[in-house]
CSV table of C-alpha atoms in Angstrom, one decimal:
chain,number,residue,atom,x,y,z
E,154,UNK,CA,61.4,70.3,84.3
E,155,UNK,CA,59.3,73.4,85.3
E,156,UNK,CA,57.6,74.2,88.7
E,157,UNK,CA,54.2,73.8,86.6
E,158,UNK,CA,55.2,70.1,86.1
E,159,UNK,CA,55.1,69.5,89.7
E,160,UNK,CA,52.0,70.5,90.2
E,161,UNK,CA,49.0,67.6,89.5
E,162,UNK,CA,46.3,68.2,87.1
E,163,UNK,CA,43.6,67.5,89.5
E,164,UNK,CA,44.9,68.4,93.4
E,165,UNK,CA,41.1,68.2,94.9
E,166,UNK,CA,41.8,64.1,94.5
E,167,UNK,CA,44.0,64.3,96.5
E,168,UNK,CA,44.6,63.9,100.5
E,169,UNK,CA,45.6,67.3,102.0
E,170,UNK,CA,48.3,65.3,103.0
E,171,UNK,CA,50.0,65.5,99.5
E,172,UNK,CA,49.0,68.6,98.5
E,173,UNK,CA,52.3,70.9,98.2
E,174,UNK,CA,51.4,73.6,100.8
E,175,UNK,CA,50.9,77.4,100.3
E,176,UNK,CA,53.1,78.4,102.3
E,177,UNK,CA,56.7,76.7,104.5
E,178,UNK,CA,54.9,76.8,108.3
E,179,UNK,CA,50.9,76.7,107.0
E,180,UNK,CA,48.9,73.7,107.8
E,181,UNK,CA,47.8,71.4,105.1
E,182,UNK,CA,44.2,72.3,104.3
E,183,UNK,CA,41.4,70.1,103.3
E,184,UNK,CA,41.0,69.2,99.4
E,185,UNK,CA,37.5,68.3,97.9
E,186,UNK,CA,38.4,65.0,98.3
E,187,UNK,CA,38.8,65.5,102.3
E,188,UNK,CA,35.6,67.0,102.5
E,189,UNK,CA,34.0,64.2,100.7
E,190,UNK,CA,35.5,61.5,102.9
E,191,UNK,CA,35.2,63.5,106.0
E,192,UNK,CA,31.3,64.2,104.8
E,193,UNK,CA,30.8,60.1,104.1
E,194,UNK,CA,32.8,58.9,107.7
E,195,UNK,CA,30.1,61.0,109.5
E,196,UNK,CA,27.1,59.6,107.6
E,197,UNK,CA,28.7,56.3,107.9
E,198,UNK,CA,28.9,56.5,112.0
E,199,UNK,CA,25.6,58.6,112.3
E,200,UNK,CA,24.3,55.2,110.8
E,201,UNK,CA,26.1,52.9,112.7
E,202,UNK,CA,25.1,54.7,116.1
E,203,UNK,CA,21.5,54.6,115.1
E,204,UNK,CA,21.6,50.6,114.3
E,205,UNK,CA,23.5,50.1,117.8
E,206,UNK,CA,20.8,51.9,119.6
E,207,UNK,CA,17.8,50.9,118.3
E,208,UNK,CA,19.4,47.2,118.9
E,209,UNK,CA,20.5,48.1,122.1
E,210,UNK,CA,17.1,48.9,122.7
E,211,UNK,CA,15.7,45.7,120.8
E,212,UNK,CA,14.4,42.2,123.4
E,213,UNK,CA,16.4,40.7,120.5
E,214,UNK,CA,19.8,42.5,120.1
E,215,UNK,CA,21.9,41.1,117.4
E,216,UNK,CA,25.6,43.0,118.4
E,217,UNK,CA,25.5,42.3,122.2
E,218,UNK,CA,24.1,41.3,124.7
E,219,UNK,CA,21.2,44.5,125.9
E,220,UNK,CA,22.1,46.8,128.2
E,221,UNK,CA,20.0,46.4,131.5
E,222,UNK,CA,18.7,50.1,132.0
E,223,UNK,CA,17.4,52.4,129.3
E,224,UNK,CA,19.8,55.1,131.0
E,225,UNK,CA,22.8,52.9,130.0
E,226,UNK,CA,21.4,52.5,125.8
E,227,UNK,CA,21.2,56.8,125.9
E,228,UNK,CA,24.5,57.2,127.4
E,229,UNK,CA,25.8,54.7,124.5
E,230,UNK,CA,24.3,56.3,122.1
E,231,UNK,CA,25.8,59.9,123.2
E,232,UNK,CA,28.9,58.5,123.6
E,233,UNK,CA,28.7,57.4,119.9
E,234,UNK,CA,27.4,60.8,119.0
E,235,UNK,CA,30.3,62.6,120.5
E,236,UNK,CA,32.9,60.7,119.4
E,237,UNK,CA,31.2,60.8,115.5
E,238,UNK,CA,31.4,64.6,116.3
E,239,UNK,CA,35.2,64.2,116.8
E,240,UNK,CA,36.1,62.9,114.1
E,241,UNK,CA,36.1,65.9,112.0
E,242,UNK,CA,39.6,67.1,113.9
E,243,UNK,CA,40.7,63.3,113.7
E,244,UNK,CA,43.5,64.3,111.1
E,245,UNK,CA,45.1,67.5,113.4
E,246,UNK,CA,45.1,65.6,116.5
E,247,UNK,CA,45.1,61.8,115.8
E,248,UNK,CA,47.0,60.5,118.6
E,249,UNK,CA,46.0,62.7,121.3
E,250,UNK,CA,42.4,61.7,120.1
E,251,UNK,CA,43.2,58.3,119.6
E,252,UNK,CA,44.3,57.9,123.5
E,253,UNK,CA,41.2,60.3,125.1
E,254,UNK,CA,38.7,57.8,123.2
E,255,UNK,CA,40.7,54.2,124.0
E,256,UNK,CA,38.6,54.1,126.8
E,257,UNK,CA,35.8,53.8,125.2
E,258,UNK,CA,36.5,50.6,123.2
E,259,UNK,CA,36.1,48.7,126.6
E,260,UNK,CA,32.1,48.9,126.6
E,261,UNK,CA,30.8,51.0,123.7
E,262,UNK,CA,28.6,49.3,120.9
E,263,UNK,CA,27.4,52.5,119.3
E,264,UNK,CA,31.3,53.6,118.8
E,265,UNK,CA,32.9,50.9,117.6
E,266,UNK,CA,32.6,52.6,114.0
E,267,UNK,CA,33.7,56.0,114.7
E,268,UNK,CA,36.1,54.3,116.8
E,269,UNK,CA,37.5,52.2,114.3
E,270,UNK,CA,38.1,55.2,111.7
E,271,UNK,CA,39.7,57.4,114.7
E,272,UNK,CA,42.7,54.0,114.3
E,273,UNK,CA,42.5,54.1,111.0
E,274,UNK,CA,43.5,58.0,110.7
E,275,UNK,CA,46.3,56.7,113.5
E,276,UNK,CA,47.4,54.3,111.2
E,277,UNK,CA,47.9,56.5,108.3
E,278,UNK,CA,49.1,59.7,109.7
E,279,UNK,CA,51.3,58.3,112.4
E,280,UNK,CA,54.7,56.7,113.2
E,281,UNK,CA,55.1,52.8,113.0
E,282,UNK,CA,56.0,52.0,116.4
E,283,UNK,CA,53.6,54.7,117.9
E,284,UNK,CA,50.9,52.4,115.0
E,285,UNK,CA,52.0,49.3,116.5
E,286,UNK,CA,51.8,50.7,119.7
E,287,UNK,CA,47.7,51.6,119.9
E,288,UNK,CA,47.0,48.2,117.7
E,289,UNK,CA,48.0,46.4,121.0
E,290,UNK,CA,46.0,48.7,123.2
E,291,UNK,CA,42.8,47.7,121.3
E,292,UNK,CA,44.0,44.3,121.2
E,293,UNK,CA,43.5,44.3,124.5
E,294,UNK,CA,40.5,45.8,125.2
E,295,UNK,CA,38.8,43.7,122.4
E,296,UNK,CA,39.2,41.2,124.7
E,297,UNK,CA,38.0,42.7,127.8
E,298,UNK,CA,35.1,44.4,125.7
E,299,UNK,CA,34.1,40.3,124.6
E,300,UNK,CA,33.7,39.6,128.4
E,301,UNK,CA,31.8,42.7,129.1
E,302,UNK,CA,29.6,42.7,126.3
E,303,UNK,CA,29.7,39.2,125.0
E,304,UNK,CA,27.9,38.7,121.8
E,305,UNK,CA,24.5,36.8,121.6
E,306,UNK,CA,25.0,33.9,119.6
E,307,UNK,CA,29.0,33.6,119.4
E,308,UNK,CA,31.2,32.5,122.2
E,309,UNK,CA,33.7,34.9,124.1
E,310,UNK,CA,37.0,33.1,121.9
E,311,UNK,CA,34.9,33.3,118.6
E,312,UNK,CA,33.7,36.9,119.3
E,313,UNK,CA,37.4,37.6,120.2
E,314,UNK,CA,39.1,36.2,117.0
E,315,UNK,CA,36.6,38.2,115.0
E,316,UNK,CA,37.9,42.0,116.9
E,317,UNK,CA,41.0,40.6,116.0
E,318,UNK,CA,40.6,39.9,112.2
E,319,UNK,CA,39.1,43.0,111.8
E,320,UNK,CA,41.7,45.1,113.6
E,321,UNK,CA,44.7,43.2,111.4
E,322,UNK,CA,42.6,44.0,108.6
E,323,UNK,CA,42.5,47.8,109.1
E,324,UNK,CA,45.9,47.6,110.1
E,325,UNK,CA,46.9,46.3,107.1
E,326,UNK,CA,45.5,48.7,105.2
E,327,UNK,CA,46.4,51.5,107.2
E,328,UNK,CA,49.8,50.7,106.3
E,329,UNK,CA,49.6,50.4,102.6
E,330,UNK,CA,48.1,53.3,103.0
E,331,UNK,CA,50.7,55.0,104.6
E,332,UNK,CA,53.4,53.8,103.0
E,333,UNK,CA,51.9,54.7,99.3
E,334,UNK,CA,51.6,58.2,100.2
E,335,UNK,CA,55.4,57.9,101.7
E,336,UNK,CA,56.4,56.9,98.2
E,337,UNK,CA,53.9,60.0,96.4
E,338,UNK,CA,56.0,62.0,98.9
E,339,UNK,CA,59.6,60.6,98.4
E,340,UNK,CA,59.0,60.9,94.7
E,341,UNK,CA,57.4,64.5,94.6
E,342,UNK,CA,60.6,65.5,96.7
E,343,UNK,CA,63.0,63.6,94.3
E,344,UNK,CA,61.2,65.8,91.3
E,345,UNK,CA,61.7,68.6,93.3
E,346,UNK,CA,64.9,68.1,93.9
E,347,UNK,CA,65.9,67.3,90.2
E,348,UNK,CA,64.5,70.5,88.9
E,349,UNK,CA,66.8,72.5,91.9
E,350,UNK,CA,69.7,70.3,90.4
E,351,UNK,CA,68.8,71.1,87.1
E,352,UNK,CA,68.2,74.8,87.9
E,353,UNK,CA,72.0,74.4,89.6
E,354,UNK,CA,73.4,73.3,86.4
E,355,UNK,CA,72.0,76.0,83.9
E,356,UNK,CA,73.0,78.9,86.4
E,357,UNK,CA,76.7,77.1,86.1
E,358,UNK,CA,76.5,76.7,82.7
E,359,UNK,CA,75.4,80.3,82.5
E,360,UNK,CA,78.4,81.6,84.7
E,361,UNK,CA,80.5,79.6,82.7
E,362,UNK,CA,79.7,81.4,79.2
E,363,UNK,CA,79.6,84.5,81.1
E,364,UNK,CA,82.6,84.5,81.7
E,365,UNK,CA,84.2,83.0,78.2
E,366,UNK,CA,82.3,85.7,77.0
E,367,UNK,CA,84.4,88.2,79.6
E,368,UNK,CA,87.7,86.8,78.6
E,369,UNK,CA,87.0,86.6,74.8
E,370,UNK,CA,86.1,90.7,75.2
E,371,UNK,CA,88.6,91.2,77.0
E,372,UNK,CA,91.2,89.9,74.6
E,373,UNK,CA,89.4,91.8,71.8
E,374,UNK,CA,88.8,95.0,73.2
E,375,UNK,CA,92.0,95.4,74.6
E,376,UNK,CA,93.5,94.4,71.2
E,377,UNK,CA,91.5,97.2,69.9
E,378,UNK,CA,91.3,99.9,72.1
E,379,UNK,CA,95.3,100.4,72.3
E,380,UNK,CA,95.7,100.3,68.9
E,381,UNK,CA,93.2,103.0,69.1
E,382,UNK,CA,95.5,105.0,71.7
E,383,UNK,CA,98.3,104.1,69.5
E,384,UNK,CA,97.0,105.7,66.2
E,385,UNK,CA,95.5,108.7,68.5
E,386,UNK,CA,99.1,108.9,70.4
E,387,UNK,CA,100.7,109.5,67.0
E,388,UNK,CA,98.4,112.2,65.9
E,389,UNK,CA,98.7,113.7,69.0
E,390,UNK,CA,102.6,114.4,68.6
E,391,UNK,CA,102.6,114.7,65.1
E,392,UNK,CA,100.5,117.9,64.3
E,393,UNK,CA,103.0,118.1,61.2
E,394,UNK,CA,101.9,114.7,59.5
E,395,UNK,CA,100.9,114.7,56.1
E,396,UNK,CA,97.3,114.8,55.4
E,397,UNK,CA,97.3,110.8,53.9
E,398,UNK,CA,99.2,109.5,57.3
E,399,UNK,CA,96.5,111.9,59.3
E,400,UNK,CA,94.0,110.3,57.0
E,401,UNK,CA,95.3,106.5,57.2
E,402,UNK,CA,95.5,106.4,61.1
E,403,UNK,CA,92.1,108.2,61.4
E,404,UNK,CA,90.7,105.4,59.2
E,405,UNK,CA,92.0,103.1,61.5
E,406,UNK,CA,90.6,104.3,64.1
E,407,UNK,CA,87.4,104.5,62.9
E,408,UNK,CA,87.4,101.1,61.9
E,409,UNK,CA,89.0,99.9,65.1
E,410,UNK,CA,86.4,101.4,67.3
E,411,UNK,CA,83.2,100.2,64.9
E,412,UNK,CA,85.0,96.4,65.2
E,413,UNK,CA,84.9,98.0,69.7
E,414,UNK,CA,81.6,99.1,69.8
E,415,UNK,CA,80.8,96.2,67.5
E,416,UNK,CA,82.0,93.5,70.2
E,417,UNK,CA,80.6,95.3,73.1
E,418,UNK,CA,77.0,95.4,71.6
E,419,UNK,CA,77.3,92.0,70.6
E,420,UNK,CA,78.5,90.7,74.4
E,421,UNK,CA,75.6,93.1,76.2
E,422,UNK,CA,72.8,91.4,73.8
E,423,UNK,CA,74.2,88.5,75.1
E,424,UNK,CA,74.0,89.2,78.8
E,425,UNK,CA,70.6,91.1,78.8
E,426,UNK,CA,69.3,87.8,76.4
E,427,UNK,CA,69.2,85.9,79.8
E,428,UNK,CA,66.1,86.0,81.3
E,429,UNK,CA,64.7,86.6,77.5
E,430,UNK,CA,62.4,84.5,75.7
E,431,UNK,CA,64.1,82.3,73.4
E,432,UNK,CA,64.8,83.4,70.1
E,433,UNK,CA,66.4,82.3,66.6
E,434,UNK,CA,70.0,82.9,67.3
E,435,UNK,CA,72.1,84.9,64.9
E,436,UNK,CA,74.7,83.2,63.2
E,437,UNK,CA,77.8,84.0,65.1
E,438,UNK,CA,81.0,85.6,63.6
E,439,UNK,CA,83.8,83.4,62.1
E,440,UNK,CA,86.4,82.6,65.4
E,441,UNK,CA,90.0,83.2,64.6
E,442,UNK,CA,92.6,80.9,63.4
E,443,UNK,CA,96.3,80.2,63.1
E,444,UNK,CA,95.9,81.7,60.0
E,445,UNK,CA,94.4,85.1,61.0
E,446,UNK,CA,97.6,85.7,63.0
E,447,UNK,CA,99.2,87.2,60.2
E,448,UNK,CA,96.4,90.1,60.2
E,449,UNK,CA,97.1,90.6,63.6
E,450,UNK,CA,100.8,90.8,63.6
E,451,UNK,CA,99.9,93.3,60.9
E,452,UNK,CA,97.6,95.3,62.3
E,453,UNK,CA,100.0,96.2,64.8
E,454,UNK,CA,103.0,96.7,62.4
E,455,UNK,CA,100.0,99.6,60.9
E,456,UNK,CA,99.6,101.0,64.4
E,457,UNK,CA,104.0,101.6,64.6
E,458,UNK,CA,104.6,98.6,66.8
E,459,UNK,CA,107.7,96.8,65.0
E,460,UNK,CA,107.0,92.9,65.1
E,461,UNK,CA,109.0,90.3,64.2
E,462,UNK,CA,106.8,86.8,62.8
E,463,UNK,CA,108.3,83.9,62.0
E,464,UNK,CA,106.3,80.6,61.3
E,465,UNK,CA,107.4,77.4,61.6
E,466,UNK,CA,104.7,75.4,61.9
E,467,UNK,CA,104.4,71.9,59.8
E,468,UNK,CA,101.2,71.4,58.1
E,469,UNK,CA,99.4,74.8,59.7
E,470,UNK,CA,96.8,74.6,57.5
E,471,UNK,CA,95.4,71.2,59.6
E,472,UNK,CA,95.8,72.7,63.1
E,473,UNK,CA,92.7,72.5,65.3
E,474,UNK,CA,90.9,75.2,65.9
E,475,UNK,CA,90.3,75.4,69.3
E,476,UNK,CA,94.5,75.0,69.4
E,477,UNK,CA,94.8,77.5,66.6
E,478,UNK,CA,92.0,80.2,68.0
E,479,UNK,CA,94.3,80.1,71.8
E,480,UNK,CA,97.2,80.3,69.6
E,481,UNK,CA,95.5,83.7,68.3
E,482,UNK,CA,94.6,84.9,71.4
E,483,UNK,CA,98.3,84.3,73.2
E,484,UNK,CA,99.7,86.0,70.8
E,485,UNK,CA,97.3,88.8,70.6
E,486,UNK,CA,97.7,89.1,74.4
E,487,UNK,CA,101.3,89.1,74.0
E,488,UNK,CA,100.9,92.3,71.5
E,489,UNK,CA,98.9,94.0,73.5
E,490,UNK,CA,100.7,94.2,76.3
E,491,UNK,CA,104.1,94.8,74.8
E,492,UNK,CA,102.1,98.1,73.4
E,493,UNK,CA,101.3,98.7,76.6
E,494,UNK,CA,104.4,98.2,78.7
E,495,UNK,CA,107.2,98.4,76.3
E,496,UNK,CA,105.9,100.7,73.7
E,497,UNK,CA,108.7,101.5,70.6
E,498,UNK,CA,110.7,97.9,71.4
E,499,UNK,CA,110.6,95.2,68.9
E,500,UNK,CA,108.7,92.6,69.6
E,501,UNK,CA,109.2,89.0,68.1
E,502,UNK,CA,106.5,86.0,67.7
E,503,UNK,CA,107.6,82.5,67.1
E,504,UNK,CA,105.3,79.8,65.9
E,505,UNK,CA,106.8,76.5,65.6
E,506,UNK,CA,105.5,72.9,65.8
E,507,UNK,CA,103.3,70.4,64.7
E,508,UNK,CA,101.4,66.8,64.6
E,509,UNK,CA,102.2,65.2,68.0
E,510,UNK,CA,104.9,67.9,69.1
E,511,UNK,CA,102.5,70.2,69.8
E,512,UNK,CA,102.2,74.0,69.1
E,513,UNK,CA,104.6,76.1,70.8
E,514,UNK,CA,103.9,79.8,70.6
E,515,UNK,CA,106.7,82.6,72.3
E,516,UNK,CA,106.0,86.2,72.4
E,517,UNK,CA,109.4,88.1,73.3
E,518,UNK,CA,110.3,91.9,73.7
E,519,UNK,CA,113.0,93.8,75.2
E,520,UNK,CA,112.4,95.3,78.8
E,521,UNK,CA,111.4,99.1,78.9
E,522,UNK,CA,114.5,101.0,80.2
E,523,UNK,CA,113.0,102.6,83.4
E,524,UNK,CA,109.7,102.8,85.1
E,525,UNK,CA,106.9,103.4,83.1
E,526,UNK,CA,103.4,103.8,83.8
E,527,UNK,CA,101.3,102.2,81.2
E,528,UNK,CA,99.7,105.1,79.0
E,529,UNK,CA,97.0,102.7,78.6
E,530,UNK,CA,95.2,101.2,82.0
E,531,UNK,CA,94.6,97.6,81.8
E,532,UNK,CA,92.3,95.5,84.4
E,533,UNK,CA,95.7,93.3,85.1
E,534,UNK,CA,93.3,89.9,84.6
E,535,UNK,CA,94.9,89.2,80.7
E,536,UNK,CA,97.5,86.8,81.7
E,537,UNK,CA,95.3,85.4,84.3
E,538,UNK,CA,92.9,84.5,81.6
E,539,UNK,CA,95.5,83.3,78.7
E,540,UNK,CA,96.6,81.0,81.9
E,541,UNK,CA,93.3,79.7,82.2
E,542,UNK,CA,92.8,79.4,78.5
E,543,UNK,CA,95.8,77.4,78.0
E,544,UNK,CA,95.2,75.2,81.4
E,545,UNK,CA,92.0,74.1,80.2
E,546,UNK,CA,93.7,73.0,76.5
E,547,UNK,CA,96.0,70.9,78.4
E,548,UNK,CA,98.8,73.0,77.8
E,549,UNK,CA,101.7,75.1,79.3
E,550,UNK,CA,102.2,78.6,79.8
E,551,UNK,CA,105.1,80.4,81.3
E,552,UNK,CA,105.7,84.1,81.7
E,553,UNK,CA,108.0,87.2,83.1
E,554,UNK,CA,112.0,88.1,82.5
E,555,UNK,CA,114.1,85.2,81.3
E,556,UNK,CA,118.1,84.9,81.8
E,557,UNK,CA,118.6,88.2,79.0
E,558,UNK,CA,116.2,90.5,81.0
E,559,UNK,CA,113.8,90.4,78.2
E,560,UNK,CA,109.8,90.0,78.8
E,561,UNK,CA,109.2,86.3,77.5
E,562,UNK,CA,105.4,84.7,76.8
E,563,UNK,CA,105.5,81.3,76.0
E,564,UNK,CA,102.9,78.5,75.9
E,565,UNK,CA,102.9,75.1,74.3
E,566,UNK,CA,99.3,73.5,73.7
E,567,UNK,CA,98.9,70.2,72.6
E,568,UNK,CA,98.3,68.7,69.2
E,569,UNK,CA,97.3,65.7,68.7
E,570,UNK,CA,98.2,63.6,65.7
């Protein structure tokens, strides 16, 4: 759901009321459809105050009974002009409005209109109780305005039980009113609130990949860029090799650092694809296997590293491959760091397992005699990441010296039958 969808197709029908505002502290301004009604409650109460006075002023009034001096029909009649005036600020100010004009309910003819749309506003922009409260304030004066202006041809209880209909009527629909706009609000903010969980969820889902996509370069770079200082290392200190070995390790290094720069291009496309329109993704490369980890061990054995593989896995071709491709990466985590920290040791790696055993995967080499600082620098988050890798397959990991003082990584990962 976008921000566009929260928007309505035609905001000038409605109230300014439940029109998202421009801005967090602005007031709600008036729509088309404010105007309009504000336009017709005026026209409606200049209308009624005309009728009122020119009955007030009638030997024959049909509202009330007439007022005795011609003083008393003009004040009436600018009383009701006045308070028509008012009620273009009805909606800012409805309660403070409300009580200044209360008064006025107690003897005015030619304000009962304007009156009566001043309590409706009350009713629709207000609190309940504070609703409830004004509803009996004009419940009372009804009653006191039937004894001071008693109506012509109906008796004071009749006159009486009419104010009060009517004022139940507008109350009633000052409240469904109110409460349908409650639930246009409660649902616009539930929408709103949806698209900022929604939002929530594809930044997690982007940090997520983000940072698969961290630990899956780390794993291959680091793979690749020391046995890129190993081949380098060895030409390095052997100026006297002959011009195939020069030849062999500069051809692996050259295809070690295209697979590099390959990776890295491949990841920063990725991360700068973000905010990017959406495209036809390219197919992506083929993941590694149980069965690539042959081509590993062997790359390394290429690079000088002595590794000893043994397999024992029972039926390796049906391993799964999200078991097989963390297999992989253990192992070439294990490799890497032995190059790094125990370079010219042998290193062994034992695959063993199967169906409902599960995969057990151990990485073992002898501990460097001395200190040694790493030729090649490492971020020290590898193991952190295998940890996590194999955490989130269900499996175990353990790592460091065992009881023979050699370096031991070892992981079991489930496999289910």
């Amino acid at each position: 759901m976008s921000r566009t969808a929260l928007v309505p197709e035609h905001p000038w029908l409605l109230p300014g009321a439940l029109t998202p505002p421009a801005g967090v502290a602005r007031r709600h301004r008036r729509t088309t459809r404010d105007w309009l009604v504000d336009v017709l409650c005026l026209l409606l109460s200049l209308g009624w105050v005309a009728w009122a006075t020119v009955d007030n002023r009638s030997p024959d009034p049909e509202l009330a009974t007439p007022l005795p001096y011609d003083w008393m029909v003009a004040a009436d009649a600018v009383v009701g002009l006045v308070t028509t005036a008012l009620l273009w600020v009805r909606r800012r100010w409805p309660v403070g409005l409300a009580v200044a004009t209360l008064p006025l309910t107690l003897f005015s003819m030619a304000a009962a209109v304007p009156l009566l749309i001043i309590y409706f506003t009350v009713l629709v922009h207000c609190r309940t109780a504070v609703a409830l409260a004004y509803t009996a304030a004009c419940l009372g004066t009804n009653m006191a305005f039937s004894y001071l202006r008693p109506d012509p041809q109906l008796s004071y209880w009749e006159t009486t039980t009419w104010g009060v209909v009517i004022t139940l009527l507008v109350l009633a629909w000052g409240m469904f009113v109110r409460a349908r706009r409650q639930l246009v609000v409660s649902l616009r903010e539930r929408a709103e609130r949806a698209e900022a969980e929604q939002q929530l969820r594809v930044t997690q889902a982007r940090q997520v990949e983000r940072t698969r996509i961290a630990r899956e370069m780390h794993d291959v770079l680091a793979h690749r860029i020391s046995l890129l200082s190993l081949h380098a290392g060895a030409l390095e200190f052997r100026p006297d090799a002959s011009p195939e070995e020069v030849a062999r390790a500069a051809g692996v290094i050259r295809s070690s650092a295209h697979a590099a720069l390959q990776d890295l291009r491949e990841v920063i496309g990725v991360l700068r694809a973000d905010s990017a329109p959406a495209a036809p993704a390219a197919p992506e490369r083929p993941q590694p296997t149980l069965d690539d980890v042959p081509a590993l061990v062997d790359e390394s054995r290429t690079a000088g590293v002595r590794v000893d593989l043994r397999e024992r896995v029972d039926r390796a071709g049906q391993v799964p491959a999200a078991v097989g491709r963390s297999a992989y990466r253990i192992v070439q985590e294990g490799l890497t760091n032995a190059r790094k920290h125990a370079p010219g040791v042998v290193v062994s790696v034992d695959l063993a397992g199967g169906p409902v055993r599960g995969l057990n995967v151990e990485i073992r080499n002898r501990w460097p005699v001395g200190e040694r600082v790493p030729e090649i620098p490492g971020a020290g988050t590898g193991l952190v990441g295998i940890a996590e890798r194999v955490h989130l397959a269900g499996g175990r990991l353990t790592h460091g010296r065992d009881e023979s003082g050699d370096f031991r990584l070892a992981a079991w990962l489930p496999w289910p039958a």
